[in-house]
Amino acid sequence: MEKILLKNADVPNINDVDVYIAHGGYKSLDKIFQMGPAAVLEEVKRSGLRGRGGAWFPAGMKWQFCVEVNKFPKYLIANADEGEPATFKDRPFLEKDPHQLIEGMIVSAYAIGASKGYIYLRGEYPTGYKVLNAAIDQAYKKNLLGNNIKGTDFSFDLAVHRGAGAYICGEASALIESLEGKRGQFRVRPPYMATHGAFGMPTVVNNVETLVNVSHIINGGADWWSSIGSKDSPGPKVFGISGHLQKPGLYELPMGVTLRELIYEHGGGIKDGKELKAVIPGGVSTAMLTPEHLDIKMDVKSLQTAGSAIGSGATTVMSEDACVVHMVWRAMAFFYHESCGRCTPCREGTDWMVKILARIENGEGRMEDLKILEDVCHTIHNNCFCPLGEGAVNPVLSGLKYFRADFEEHIRTRGCPKGLRARARH
Amino acid sequence: MVTLSENTLQEIEKAASKYVDRKSALMAALWAAQAEFGQLSPDVIRAVAEVIGVSNAHAQGLATYHSLYWKKPVGKYVIMLCTNIACTLMGAETLLEHLEKKLGIHEGGTTPDGRFTLQEVECIGSCGNAPAMVINETFYYDLTAEKIDGILEGLK
Ligand SMILES: Cc1cc2nc3c(=O)[nH]c(=O)nc-3n(C[C@H](O)[C@H](O)[C@H](O)COP(=O)(O)O)c2cc1C
Ligand code: FES
């Protein structure tokens, strides 16, 4: 597939507005000002664009809810928190090709009727902070941002809000709390963000990659755009593949590519010619799969049917050298560290589970521990306000489902067959 | 009593101008104060709270919620080694032990000469080039023990 989203990522100085324009950038603005906001919204709806941040909600529908609310100003927020472990797909748009995101945001804001925008950027990307701020300054100077953009009556202000290291702040409502200067914790809905979002105003939060696609939908048309990828979830997608691969990295491919193609064609196969043991298809919060699942398509429905989820499309591969118990422990250490502490099942459950998993890995586990792990998972499930705990449950339950024998072996032989240990963590 | 420099105050006001409510600039203000003082001691946080106009308790709560605000003094170089799944699969844990041995400190600690702080961190979005680490604001990829030795050598 010819690259669309990453086409210019390696063009020297593409972060400079003039270079970006020379490569066809900001072209979509002329088109939208002729179309009018309603037609832009219609085009995005027709494209079938679904949000690429993890939940895959139809973008046009989310915008429509916000358009219908008669309250101003409206906010558009790009979610650049990129916190899901093993996810690194948004980074090129934050550090290399920032104008593509800004252009996508202008077009989206126009369709939504938003006059204020923020890019909520994770604190771990200091380069992105500088690059985005510089690009925004340039865009203001060219009247691509600010009042009366390109002489029209559309105005849009944009700024970067820098996070400081908290996974939960990537969840849309926690993100808004954080934007408002509070601790990023989940907001119970309703009220929905379409009516009461940032500063109590109608708000749309979209993932960076979702917004980046929008100007391409306008430029090429919804029909062209949705001819790429699968019917269920159309369009191009940046897949980040990591772990035991010959060629890990970012690959822009159509939605619906199979796990096999992703791993063996693009990733070059398993590192050092080893056998595949397990694969996490969509970030640590998604259920692990096995070599039996290789022909599953990377789209929303197929992965759901397989008992997992596409998540952020961050695929992590484990070869026969990996210890699944160790990886599940490490995943849980992450969730324990990142639980905001508000809901007891998540706060205490992740604490219990990380301790139990550590003792299994370190040869001190008991067979009853497997039952306790399952019980804790079922206690978290459906009993917390936000989906963070649900994410914590997935590695454990899928690990126990497909690799129970590995857990049992650790317990029986009193240790990790690969000689690994779970370290105490702070 | 800690007083923020003119420079930091200006930066905070610039940030505040980007929001309808200046409370939103609290995170940016904490970043600016950390840049000036190298860390966010309780006194620094109190000074920031006053400038923004929120309670001290609120500002302390926010600062302690986030892993990238340093609540205690850190070394000149803060080594943040990712040990999340992709990096662990590629050997990050061995590198952590290597760094601990080399620097003579435990994870979370700072060398007595104040040069290095060693921190284990969650995913830093470099999973395609794992294992990865950040030292201050510079990323290092595809690490090995030898590579780390060379990098630290270059910092001396
Ligand atoms: C714990 C948690 C963390 C999340 N982190 C991110 C993130 O870093 N980036 C992101 O775009 N979405 C993240 N999301 C999803 C957002 O809540 C939201 O669905 C998304 O930003 C909406 O944008 P989209 O519709 O364009 O995907 C997270 C969700 C949860 C529950
Ligand atoms: S897992 Fe280490 S950078 Fe992502």
Short mmCIF file of N, CA and C in Angstrom, two decimals, chain A residues 225-363:
data_model
loop_
_atom_site.label_atom_id
_atom_site.label_comp_id
_atom_site.label_asym_id
_atom_site.label_seq_id
_atom_site.Cartn_x
_atom_site.Cartn_y
_atom_site.Cartn_z
N TRP A 225 -11.13 6.93 0.44
CA TRP A 225 -10.52 6.62 1.74
C TRP A 225 -11.06 5.29 2.28
N SER A 226 -12.38 5.10 2.16
CA SER A 226 -12.95 3.89 2.76
C SER A 226 -12.79 2.67 1.86
N SER A 227 -12.24 2.88 0.66
CA SER A 227 -11.92 1.71 -0.17
C SER A 227 -10.66 1.03 0.37
N ILE A 228 -9.97 1.71 1.26
CA ILE A 228 -8.78 1.14 1.90
C ILE A 228 -9.23 0.41 3.18
N GLY A 229 -8.60 -0.70 3.46
CA GLY A 229 -8.88 -1.37 4.73
C GLY A 229 -10.09 -2.27 4.68
N SER A 230 -10.63 -2.58 5.84
CA SER A 230 -11.75 -3.53 5.87
C SER A 230 -13.06 -2.78 6.01
N LYS A 231 -14.13 -3.44 5.69
CA LYS A 231 -15.44 -2.83 5.69
C LYS A 231 -15.82 -2.35 7.09
N ASP A 232 -15.53 -3.21 8.03
CA ASP A 232 -15.88 -2.96 9.42
C ASP A 232 -15.12 -1.76 10.01
N SER A 233 -13.87 -1.64 9.62
CA SER A 233 -13.07 -0.52 10.12
C SER A 233 -12.12 -0.08 9.00
N PRO A 234 -12.59 0.84 8.18
CA PRO A 234 -11.83 1.22 6.99
C PRO A 234 -10.66 2.15 7.27
N GLY A 235 -9.86 2.32 6.22
CA GLY A 235 -8.80 3.31 6.25
C GLY A 235 -7.42 2.76 6.50
N PRO A 236 -6.44 3.62 6.33
CA PRO A 236 -5.07 3.23 6.65
C PRO A 236 -4.83 3.32 8.14
N LYS A 237 -3.81 2.60 8.62
CA LYS A 237 -3.53 2.57 10.06
C LYS A 237 -2.04 2.42 10.26
N VAL A 238 -1.54 3.12 11.23
CA VAL A 238 -0.13 2.94 11.59
C VAL A 238 -0.05 1.86 12.67
N PHE A 239 0.55 0.74 12.30
CA PHE A 239 0.72 -0.36 13.26
C PHE A 239 2.13 -0.29 13.85
N GLY A 240 2.20 -0.32 15.15
CA GLY A 240 3.51 -0.37 15.80
C GLY A 240 3.74 -1.79 16.27
N ILE A 241 4.76 -2.44 15.75
CA ILE A 241 4.99 -3.82 16.17
C ILE A 241 6.32 -3.91 16.91
N SER A 242 6.29 -4.67 18.00
CA SER A 242 7.45 -4.70 18.88
C SER A 242 7.64 -6.10 19.47
N GLY A 243 8.72 -6.26 20.20
CA GLY A 243 9.02 -7.54 20.83
C GLY A 243 9.98 -8.36 19.99
N HIS A 244 9.82 -9.68 20.07
CA HIS A 244 10.76 -10.59 19.42
C HIS A 244 10.54 -10.69 17.92
N LEU A 245 10.89 -9.65 17.20
CA LEU A 245 10.72 -9.62 15.75
C LEU A 245 12.05 -9.30 15.09
N GLN A 246 12.18 -9.73 13.83
CA GLN A 246 13.38 -9.35 13.07
C GLN A 246 13.38 -7.85 12.79
N LYS A 247 12.21 -7.34 12.44
CA LYS A 247 12.14 -5.92 12.06
C LYS A 247 10.98 -5.21 12.78
N PRO A 248 11.14 -4.96 14.06
CA PRO A 248 10.09 -4.22 14.76
C PRO A 248 10.04 -2.79 14.22
N GLY A 249 8.94 -2.10 14.47
CA GLY A 249 8.86 -0.70 14.01
C GLY A 249 7.45 -0.31 13.66
N LEU A 250 7.33 0.83 12.97
CA LEU A 250 6.03 1.34 12.55
C LEU A 250 5.78 0.99 11.10
N TYR A 251 4.59 0.49 10.82
CA TYR A 251 4.23 0.14 9.46
C TYR A 251 2.84 0.68 9.16
N GLU A 252 2.72 1.47 8.12
CA GLU A 252 1.40 1.94 7.73
C GLU A 252 0.80 0.93 6.76
N LEU A 253 -0.33 0.36 7.16
CA LEU A 253 -0.96 -0.71 6.38
C LEU A 253 -2.46 -0.52 6.42
N PRO A 254 -3.16 -1.15 5.47
CA PRO A 254 -4.62 -1.04 5.55
C PRO A 254 -5.16 -1.80 6.75
N MET A 255 -6.22 -1.30 7.33
CA MET A 255 -6.92 -2.03 8.38
C MET A 255 -7.31 -3.39 7.81
N GLY A 256 -7.29 -4.40 8.66
CA GLY A 256 -7.69 -5.72 8.19
C GLY A 256 -6.53 -6.59 7.75
N VAL A 257 -5.33 -6.07 7.82
CA VAL A 257 -4.15 -6.89 7.56
C VAL A 257 -4.17 -8.02 8.61
N THR A 258 -3.71 -9.20 8.27
CA THR A 258 -3.75 -10.28 9.27
C THR A 258 -2.54 -10.20 10.20
N LEU A 259 -2.69 -10.82 11.35
CA LEU A 259 -1.57 -10.88 12.29
C LEU A 259 -0.36 -11.56 11.65
N ARG A 260 -0.66 -12.57 10.83
CA ARG A 260 0.43 -13.29 10.15
C ARG A 260 1.22 -12.35 9.24
N GLU A 261 0.48 -11.58 8.44
CA GLU A 261 1.16 -10.63 7.54
C GLU A 261 1.97 -9.62 8.34
N LEU A 262 1.35 -9.13 9.40
CA LEU A 262 2.00 -8.13 10.23
C LEU A 262 3.32 -8.67 10.78
N ILE A 263 3.28 -9.88 11.30
CA ILE A 263 4.44 -10.44 11.99
C ILE A 263 5.48 -10.98 10.99
N TYR A 264 5.00 -11.74 10.00
CA TYR A 264 5.96 -12.44 9.15
C TYR A 264 6.36 -11.66 7.91
N GLU A 265 5.40 -10.91 7.33
CA GLU A 265 5.74 -10.16 6.12
C GLU A 265 6.44 -8.86 6.50
N HIS A 266 5.78 -8.10 7.35
CA HIS A 266 6.30 -6.77 7.65
C HIS A 266 7.33 -6.80 8.77
N GLY A 267 7.06 -7.58 9.78
CA GLY A 267 8.00 -7.66 10.91
C GLY A 267 9.17 -8.58 10.64
N GLY A 268 9.18 -9.21 9.48
CA GLY A 268 10.32 -10.05 9.11
C GLY A 268 10.37 -11.39 9.84
N GLY A 269 9.30 -11.72 10.57
CA GLY A 269 9.28 -12.99 11.29
C GLY A 269 9.90 -12.87 12.67
N ILE A 270 9.90 -14.00 13.38
CA ILE A 270 10.37 -14.01 14.77
C ILE A 270 11.89 -13.91 14.81
N LYS A 271 12.35 -13.15 15.77
CA LYS A 271 13.78 -12.91 15.96
C LYS A 271 14.54 -14.24 16.09
N ASP A 272 15.67 -14.27 15.45
CA ASP A 272 16.58 -15.43 15.50
C ASP A 272 15.91 -16.73 15.07
N GLY A 273 14.91 -16.65 14.22
CA GLY A 273 14.27 -17.85 13.70
C GLY A 273 13.56 -18.71 14.73
N LYS A 274 13.19 -18.10 15.84
CA LYS A 274 12.51 -18.86 16.90
C LYS A 274 11.03 -19.07 16.58
N GLU A 275 10.39 -19.86 17.44
CA GLU A 275 8.95 -20.10 17.29
C GLU A 275 8.17 -18.99 18.00
N LEU A 276 7.01 -18.69 17.43
CA LEU A 276 6.11 -17.73 18.07
C LEU A 276 5.41 -18.40 19.24
N LYS A 277 5.37 -17.68 20.37
CA LYS A 277 4.65 -18.23 21.52
C LYS A 277 3.33 -17.51 21.76
N ALA A 278 3.37 -16.20 21.83
CA ALA A 278 2.16 -15.43 22.13
C ALA A 278 2.24 -14.07 21.47
N VAL A 279 1.08 -13.48 21.26
CA VAL A 279 1.06 -12.13 20.70
C VAL A 279 -0.02 -11.30 21.38
N ILE A 280 0.35 -10.09 21.75
CA ILE A 280 -0.61 -9.14 22.30
C ILE A 280 -0.97 -8.21 21.14
N PRO A 281 -2.23 -8.24 20.68
CA PRO A 281 -2.52 -7.55 19.42
C PRO A 281 -2.68 -6.04 19.51
N GLY A 282 -3.12 -5.52 20.65
CA GLY A 282 -3.50 -4.10 20.64
C GLY A 282 -3.07 -3.30 21.84
N GLY A 283 -1.92 -3.61 22.40
CA GLY A 283 -1.48 -2.93 23.62
C GLY A 283 -1.72 -3.83 24.83
N VAL A 284 -1.05 -3.52 25.93
CA VAL A 284 -1.05 -4.40 27.10
C VAL A 284 -2.45 -4.66 27.66
N SER A 285 -3.37 -3.74 27.42
CA SER A 285 -4.74 -3.91 27.93
C SER A 285 -5.57 -4.92 27.15
N THR A 286 -5.02 -5.45 26.07
CA THR A 286 -5.81 -6.39 25.26
C THR A 286 -5.36 -7.82 25.52
N ALA A 287 -6.30 -8.76 25.35
CA ALA A 287 -6.02 -10.16 25.66
C ALA A 287 -4.98 -10.75 24.71
N MET A 288 -4.09 -11.54 25.28
CA MET A 288 -3.08 -12.25 24.49
C MET A 288 -3.70 -13.27 23.57
N LEU A 289 -3.03 -13.52 22.46
CA LEU A 289 -3.47 -14.57 21.54
C LEU A 289 -2.30 -15.52 21.30
N THR A 290 -2.56 -16.56 20.50
CA THR A 290 -1.56 -17.61 20.30
C THR A 290 -1.30 -17.80 18.80
N PRO A 291 -0.34 -18.64 18.44
CA PRO A 291 -0.08 -18.88 17.02
C PRO A 291 -1.31 -19.36 16.25
N GLU A 292 -2.25 -19.95 16.96
CA GLU A 292 -3.49 -20.40 16.29
C GLU A 292 -4.29 -19.23 15.72
N HIS A 293 -4.04 -18.06 16.23
CA HIS A 293 -4.84 -16.89 15.84
C HIS A 293 -4.21 -16.08 14.72
N LEU A 294 -3.15 -16.60 14.11
CA LEU A 294 -2.39 -15.77 13.17
C LEU A 294 -3.19 -15.28 11.97
N ASP A 295 -4.24 -15.99 11.60
CA ASP A 295 -4.96 -15.56 10.41
C ASP A 295 -6.09 -14.57 10.71
N ILE A 296 -6.14 -14.15 11.95
CA ILE A 296 -7.14 -13.15 12.32
C ILE A 296 -6.76 -11.79 11.75
N LYS A 297 -7.79 -11.09 11.33
CA LYS A 297 -7.56 -9.76 10.76
C LYS A 297 -7.46 -8.71 11.85
N MET A 298 -6.59 -7.75 11.62
CA MET A 298 -6.47 -6.62 12.55
C MET A 298 -7.59 -5.64 12.24
N ASP A 299 -8.79 -6.00 12.66
CA ASP A 299 -9.87 -5.01 12.64
C ASP A 299 -10.75 -5.22 13.86
N VAL A 300 -11.67 -4.31 14.06
CA VAL A 300 -12.40 -4.28 15.33
C VAL A 300 -13.15 -5.58 15.57
N LYS A 301 -13.93 -5.98 14.56
CA LYS A 301 -14.81 -7.13 14.72
C LYS A 301 -14.03 -8.44 14.84
N SER A 302 -13.04 -8.62 13.98
CA SER A 302 -12.32 -9.90 13.98
C SER A 302 -11.63 -10.16 15.31
N LEU A 303 -11.00 -9.13 15.86
CA LEU A 303 -10.29 -9.34 17.12
C LEU A 303 -11.25 -9.51 18.28
N GLN A 304 -12.38 -8.84 18.18
CA GLN A 304 -13.40 -8.99 19.21
C GLN A 304 -13.93 -10.42 19.21
N THR A 305 -14.17 -10.92 18.02
CA THR A 305 -14.65 -12.30 17.88
C THR A 305 -13.64 -13.28 18.46
N ALA A 306 -12.37 -12.95 18.32
CA ALA A 306 -11.31 -13.83 18.83
C ALA A 306 -11.11 -13.67 20.33
N GLY A 307 -11.91 -12.81 20.96
CA GLY A 307 -11.80 -12.65 22.41
C GLY A 307 -10.76 -11.63 22.83
N SER A 308 -10.30 -10.84 21.89
CA SER A 308 -9.34 -9.81 22.24
C SER A 308 -9.86 -8.47 21.71
N ALA A 309 -8.98 -7.54 21.43
CA ALA A 309 -9.40 -6.24 20.92
C ALA A 309 -8.26 -5.62 20.14
N ILE A 310 -8.61 -4.73 19.22
CA ILE A 310 -7.56 -4.10 18.42
C ILE A 310 -6.87 -2.98 19.19
N GLY A 311 -7.55 -2.42 20.18
CA GLY A 311 -6.91 -1.42 21.04
C GLY A 311 -6.24 -0.33 20.23
N SER A 312 -4.98 -0.09 20.52
CA SER A 312 -4.23 0.94 19.78
C SER A 312 -3.52 0.35 18.57
N GLY A 313 -3.71 -0.96 18.34
CA GLY A 313 -3.03 -1.60 17.21
C GLY A 313 -1.54 -1.79 17.47
N ALA A 314 -1.16 -1.78 18.74
CA ALA A 314 0.25 -1.98 19.11
C ALA A 314 0.45 -3.47 19.36
N THR A 315 1.13 -4.11 18.45
CA THR A 315 1.25 -5.56 18.52
C THR A 315 2.61 -5.96 19.07
N THR A 316 2.58 -6.72 20.15
CA THR A 316 3.83 -7.16 20.77
C THR A 316 3.95 -8.67 20.69
N VAL A 317 5.10 -9.11 20.22
CA VAL A 317 5.29 -10.52 19.90
C VAL A 317 6.25 -11.17 20.88
N MET A 318 5.87 -12.35 21.36
CA MET A 318 6.75 -13.10 22.25
C MET A 318 7.15 -14.41 21.59
N SER A 319 8.42 -14.67 21.58
CA SER A 319 8.90 -15.94 21.03
C SER A 319 8.92 -16.99 22.13
N GLU A 320 9.32 -18.18 21.76
CA GLU A 320 9.42 -19.27 22.74
C GLU A 320 10.39 -18.92 23.88
N ASP A 321 11.24 -17.92 23.68
CA ASP A 321 12.17 -17.50 24.74
C ASP A 321 11.49 -16.74 25.87
N ALA A 322 10.29 -16.23 25.60
CA ALA A 322 9.62 -15.39 26.60
C ALA A 322 8.96 -16.25 27.67
N CYS A 323 8.85 -15.70 28.86
CA CYS A 323 8.09 -16.34 29.92
C CYS A 323 6.77 -15.57 30.07
N VAL A 324 5.67 -16.24 29.79
CA VAL A 324 4.38 -15.57 29.83
C VAL A 324 4.04 -15.08 31.23
N VAL A 325 4.40 -15.88 32.24
CA VAL A 325 4.13 -15.47 33.63
C VAL A 325 4.86 -14.16 33.93
N HIS A 326 6.09 -14.10 33.49
CA HIS A 326 6.88 -12.89 33.71
C HIS A 326 6.22 -11.68 33.04
N MET A 327 5.76 -11.87 31.82
CA MET A 327 5.16 -10.75 31.09
C MET A 327 3.83 -10.32 31.71
N VAL A 328 3.06 -11.29 32.19
CA VAL A 328 1.80 -10.93 32.85
C VAL A 328 2.09 -10.18 34.15
N TRP A 329 3.09 -10.65 34.88
CA TRP A 329 3.51 -9.92 36.09
C TRP A 329 3.92 -8.49 35.74
N ARG A 330 4.72 -8.36 34.67
CA ARG A 330 5.21 -7.02 34.31
C ARG A 330 4.05 -6.10 33.88
N ALA A 331 3.10 -6.70 33.16
CA ALA A 331 1.93 -5.91 32.76
C ALA A 331 1.18 -5.45 34.00
N MET A 332 1.03 -6.36 34.97
CA MET A 332 0.29 -6.01 36.19
C MET A 332 1.02 -4.96 37.01
N ALA A 333 2.35 -5.02 37.02
CA ALA A 333 3.11 -4.00 37.73
C ALA A 333 2.78 -2.62 37.14
N PHE A 334 2.60 -2.57 35.84
CA PHE A 334 2.21 -1.32 35.19
C PHE A 334 0.83 -0.85 35.67
N PHE A 335 -0.15 -1.74 35.64
CA PHE A 335 -1.50 -1.34 36.03
C PHE A 335 -1.56 -0.94 37.50
N TYR A 336 -0.83 -1.66 38.33
CA TYR A 336 -0.79 -1.31 39.75
C TYR A 336 -0.22 0.10 39.92
N HIS A 337 0.86 0.37 39.21
CA HIS A 337 1.50 1.68 39.28
C HIS A 337 0.56 2.78 38.80
N GLU A 338 -0.25 2.47 37.80
CA GLU A 338 -1.06 3.51 37.14
C GLU A 338 -2.50 3.59 37.65
N SER A 339 -2.93 2.65 38.47
CA SER A 339 -4.29 2.75 39.01
C SER A 339 -4.39 4.06 39.77
N CYS A 340 -5.47 4.81 39.52
CA CYS A 340 -5.57 6.13 40.17
C CYS A 340 -5.96 6.00 41.63
N GLY A 341 -6.42 4.83 42.03
CA GLY A 341 -6.69 4.59 43.44
C GLY A 341 -8.11 4.89 43.87
N ARG A 342 -8.95 5.29 42.91
CA ARG A 342 -10.29 5.71 43.31
C ARG A 342 -11.21 4.52 43.60
N CYS A 343 -11.21 3.52 42.71
CA CYS A 343 -12.11 2.38 42.90
C CYS A 343 -11.36 1.25 43.62
N THR A 344 -11.95 0.77 44.69
CA THR A 344 -11.28 -0.25 45.51
C THR A 344 -10.91 -1.51 44.71
N PRO A 345 -11.81 -2.06 43.89
CA PRO A 345 -11.43 -3.31 43.20
C PRO A 345 -10.18 -3.15 42.33
N CYS A 346 -10.04 -2.00 41.69
CA CYS A 346 -8.88 -1.77 40.82
C CYS A 346 -7.64 -1.51 41.67
N ARG A 347 -7.76 -0.61 42.64
CA ARG A 347 -6.61 -0.25 43.47
C ARG A 347 -6.08 -1.47 44.23
N GLU A 348 -6.97 -2.17 44.94
CA GLU A 348 -6.52 -3.31 45.76
C GLU A 348 -6.27 -4.54 44.89
N GLY A 349 -7.11 -4.70 43.87
CA GLY A 349 -6.99 -5.88 43.01
C GLY A 349 -5.67 -5.92 42.26
N THR A 350 -5.25 -4.78 41.72
CA THR A 350 -3.98 -4.79 40.98
C THR A 350 -2.83 -5.01 41.97
N ASP A 351 -2.97 -4.51 43.19
CA ASP A 351 -1.95 -4.70 44.22
C ASP A 351 -1.83 -6.20 44.56
N TRP A 352 -2.95 -6.82 44.83
CA TRP A 352 -2.96 -8.27 45.10
C TRP A 352 -2.34 -9.04 43.94
N MET A 353 -2.82 -8.71 42.76
CA MET A 353 -2.40 -9.53 41.62
C MET A 353 -0.91 -9.39 41.33
N VAL A 354 -0.38 -8.18 41.49
CA VAL A 354 1.05 -8.04 41.20
C VAL A 354 1.85 -8.83 42.23
N LYS A 355 1.37 -8.89 43.47
CA LYS A 355 2.07 -9.67 44.50
C LYS A 355 1.97 -11.18 44.21
N ILE A 356 0.76 -11.61 43.84
CA ILE A 356 0.58 -13.04 43.56
C ILE A 356 1.41 -13.47 42.36
N LEU A 357 1.38 -12.65 41.32
CA LEU A 357 2.13 -12.99 40.10
C LEU A 357 3.63 -13.01 40.40
N ALA A 358 4.09 -12.09 41.22
CA ALA A 358 5.51 -12.07 41.57
C ALA A 358 5.88 -13.34 42.32
N ARG A 359 4.99 -13.77 43.23
CA ARG A 359 5.39 -14.97 43.99
C ARG A 359 5.32 -16.22 43.12
N ILE A 360 4.42 -16.26 42.18
CA ILE A 360 4.42 -17.41 41.27
C ILE A 360 5.71 -17.42 40.45
N GLU A 361 6.04 -16.26 39.90
CA GLU A 361 7.26 -16.16 39.08
C GLU A 361 8.50 -16.52 39.90
N ASN A 362 8.48 -16.17 41.18
CA ASN A 362 9.67 -16.41 42.01
C ASN A 362 9.64 -17.75 42.76
N GLY A 363 8.72 -18.61 42.36
CA GLY A 363 8.75 -19.97 42.91
C GLY A 363 8.08 -20.13 44.26
#
